[in-house]
Coordinates of C-alpha atoms in Angstrom, one line a residue:
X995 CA 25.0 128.1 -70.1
X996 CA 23.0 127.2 -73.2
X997 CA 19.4 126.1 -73.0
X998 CA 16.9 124.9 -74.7
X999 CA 13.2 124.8 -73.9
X1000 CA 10.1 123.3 -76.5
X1001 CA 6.8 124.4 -76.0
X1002 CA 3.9 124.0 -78.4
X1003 CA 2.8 120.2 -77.5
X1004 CA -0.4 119.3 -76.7
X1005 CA -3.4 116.7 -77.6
X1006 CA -4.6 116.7 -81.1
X1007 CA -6.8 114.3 -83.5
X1008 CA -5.7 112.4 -86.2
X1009 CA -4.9 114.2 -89.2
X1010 CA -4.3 117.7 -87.1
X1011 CA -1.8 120.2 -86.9
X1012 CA 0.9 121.0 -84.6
X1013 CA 3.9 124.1 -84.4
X1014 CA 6.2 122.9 -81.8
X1015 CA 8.8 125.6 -80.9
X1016 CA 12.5 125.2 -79.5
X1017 CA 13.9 128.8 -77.5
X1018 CA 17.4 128.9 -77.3
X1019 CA 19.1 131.2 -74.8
X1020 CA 22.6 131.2 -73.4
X1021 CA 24.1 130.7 -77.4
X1022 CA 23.6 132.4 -80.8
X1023 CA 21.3 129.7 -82.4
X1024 CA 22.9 130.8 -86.2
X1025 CA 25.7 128.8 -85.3
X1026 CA 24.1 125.7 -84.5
X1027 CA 22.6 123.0 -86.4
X1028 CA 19.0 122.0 -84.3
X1029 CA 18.2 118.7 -84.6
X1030 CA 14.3 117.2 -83.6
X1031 CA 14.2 113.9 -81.7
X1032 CA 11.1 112.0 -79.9
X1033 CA 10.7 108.9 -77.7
X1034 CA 7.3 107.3 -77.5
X1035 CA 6.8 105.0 -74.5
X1036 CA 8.5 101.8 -74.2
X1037 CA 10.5 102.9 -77.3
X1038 CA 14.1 104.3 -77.8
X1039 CA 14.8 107.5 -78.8
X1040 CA 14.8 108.3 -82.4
X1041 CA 15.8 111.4 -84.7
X1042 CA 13.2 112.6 -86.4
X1043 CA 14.9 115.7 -88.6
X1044 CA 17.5 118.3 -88.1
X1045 CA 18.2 121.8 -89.8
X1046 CA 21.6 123.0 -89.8
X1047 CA 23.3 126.7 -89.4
X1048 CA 23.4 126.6 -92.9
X1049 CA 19.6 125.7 -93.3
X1050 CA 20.5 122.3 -94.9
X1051 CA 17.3 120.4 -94.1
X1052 CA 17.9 116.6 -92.8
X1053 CA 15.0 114.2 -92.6
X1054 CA 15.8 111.1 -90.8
X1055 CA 12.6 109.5 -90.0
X1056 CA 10.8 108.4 -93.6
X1057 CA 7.1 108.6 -92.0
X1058 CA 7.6 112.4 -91.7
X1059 CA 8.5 113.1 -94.6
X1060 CA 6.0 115.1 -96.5
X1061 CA 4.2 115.9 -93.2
X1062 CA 6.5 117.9 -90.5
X1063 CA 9.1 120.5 -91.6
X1064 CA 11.5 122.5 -89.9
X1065 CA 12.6 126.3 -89.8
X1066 CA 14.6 128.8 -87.8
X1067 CA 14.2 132.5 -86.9
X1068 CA 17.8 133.2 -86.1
X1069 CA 16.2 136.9 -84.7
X1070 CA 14.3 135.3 -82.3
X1071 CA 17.0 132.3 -81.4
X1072 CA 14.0 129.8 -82.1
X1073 CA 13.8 127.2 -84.2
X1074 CA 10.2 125.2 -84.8
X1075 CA 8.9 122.0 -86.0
X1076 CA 5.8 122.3 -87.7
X1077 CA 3.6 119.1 -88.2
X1078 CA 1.0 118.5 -90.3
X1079 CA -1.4 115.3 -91.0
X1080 CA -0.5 113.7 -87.4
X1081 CA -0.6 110.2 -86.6
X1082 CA -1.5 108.5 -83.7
X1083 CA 2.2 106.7 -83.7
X1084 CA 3.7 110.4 -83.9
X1085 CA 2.5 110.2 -80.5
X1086 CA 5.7 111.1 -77.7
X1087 CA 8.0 113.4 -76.0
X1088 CA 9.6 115.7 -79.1
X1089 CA 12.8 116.9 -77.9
X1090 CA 15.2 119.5 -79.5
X1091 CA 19.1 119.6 -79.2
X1092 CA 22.2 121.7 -80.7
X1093 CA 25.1 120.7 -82.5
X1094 CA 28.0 122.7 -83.8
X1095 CA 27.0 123.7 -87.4
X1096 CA 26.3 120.5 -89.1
X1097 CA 23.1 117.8 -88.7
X1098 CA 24.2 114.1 -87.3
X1099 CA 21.6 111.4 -86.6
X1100 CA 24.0 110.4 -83.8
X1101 CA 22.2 112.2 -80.4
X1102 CA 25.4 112.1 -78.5
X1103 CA 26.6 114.6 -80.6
X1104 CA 24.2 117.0 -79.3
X1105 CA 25.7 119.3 -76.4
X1106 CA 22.4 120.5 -75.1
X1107 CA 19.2 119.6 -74.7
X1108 CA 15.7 120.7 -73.7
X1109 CA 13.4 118.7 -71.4
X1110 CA 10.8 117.7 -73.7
X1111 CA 7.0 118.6 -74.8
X1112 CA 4.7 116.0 -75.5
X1113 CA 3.1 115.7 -77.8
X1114 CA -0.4 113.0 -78.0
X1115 CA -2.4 112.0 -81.4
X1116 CA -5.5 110.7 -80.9
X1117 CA -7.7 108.4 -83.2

């Protein structure tokens, strides 16, 4: 069965960096697009950015953009989410999840997901 497990989350400051990684057994992660969510509390869930098998880089939240960015090792079947400059409203639970190949913003397209790592931002 595929799975997914982040790690890297922890309690920063403001303005500090973070490497979050996603390990993907049970599946080749090459053919898979991994897209990076997060829910903050008493918020929705929201999509934050995505890389596809094809490395196409999707950014879907406009406050990261210029601060987090996303890569895969396919050799290790990992993929990571490095963030820079943090904020105290990045502050949540950063989830990863697989999709067939291509980015979507939609998260019921993802077919797997891992339980979460959260992540805190302090003033």
């Amino acid at each position: 069965q595929p799975q997914l497990v982040e790690s890297g989350g922890g309690l920063v400051q403001s303005g500090g960096s973070l490497r979050l990684s996603c390990a993907a057994s049970g599946f080749t992660l090459e053919h898979y697009a991994i897209g990076w969510f997060r829910q903050a509390p008493g918020k929705e869930r929201e999509g934050v950015l995505c890389i596809s098998n094809r490395n196409d880089i999707e950014y879907w939240t406009d406050s990261v953009k210029g601060r987090f960015t996303i890569s895969r090792d396919n050799a290790k079947n990992t993929a990571y989410l490095q963030m820079n400059s943090l904020k105290p409203e990045d502050t949540a639970v950063y989830y990863c999840a697989r999709r067939a190949f291509k980015c979507n913003v939609i998260s019921d397209l993802y077919d797997a997901w891992g339980r979460g790592t959260q992540v805190t931002v302090s003033s």
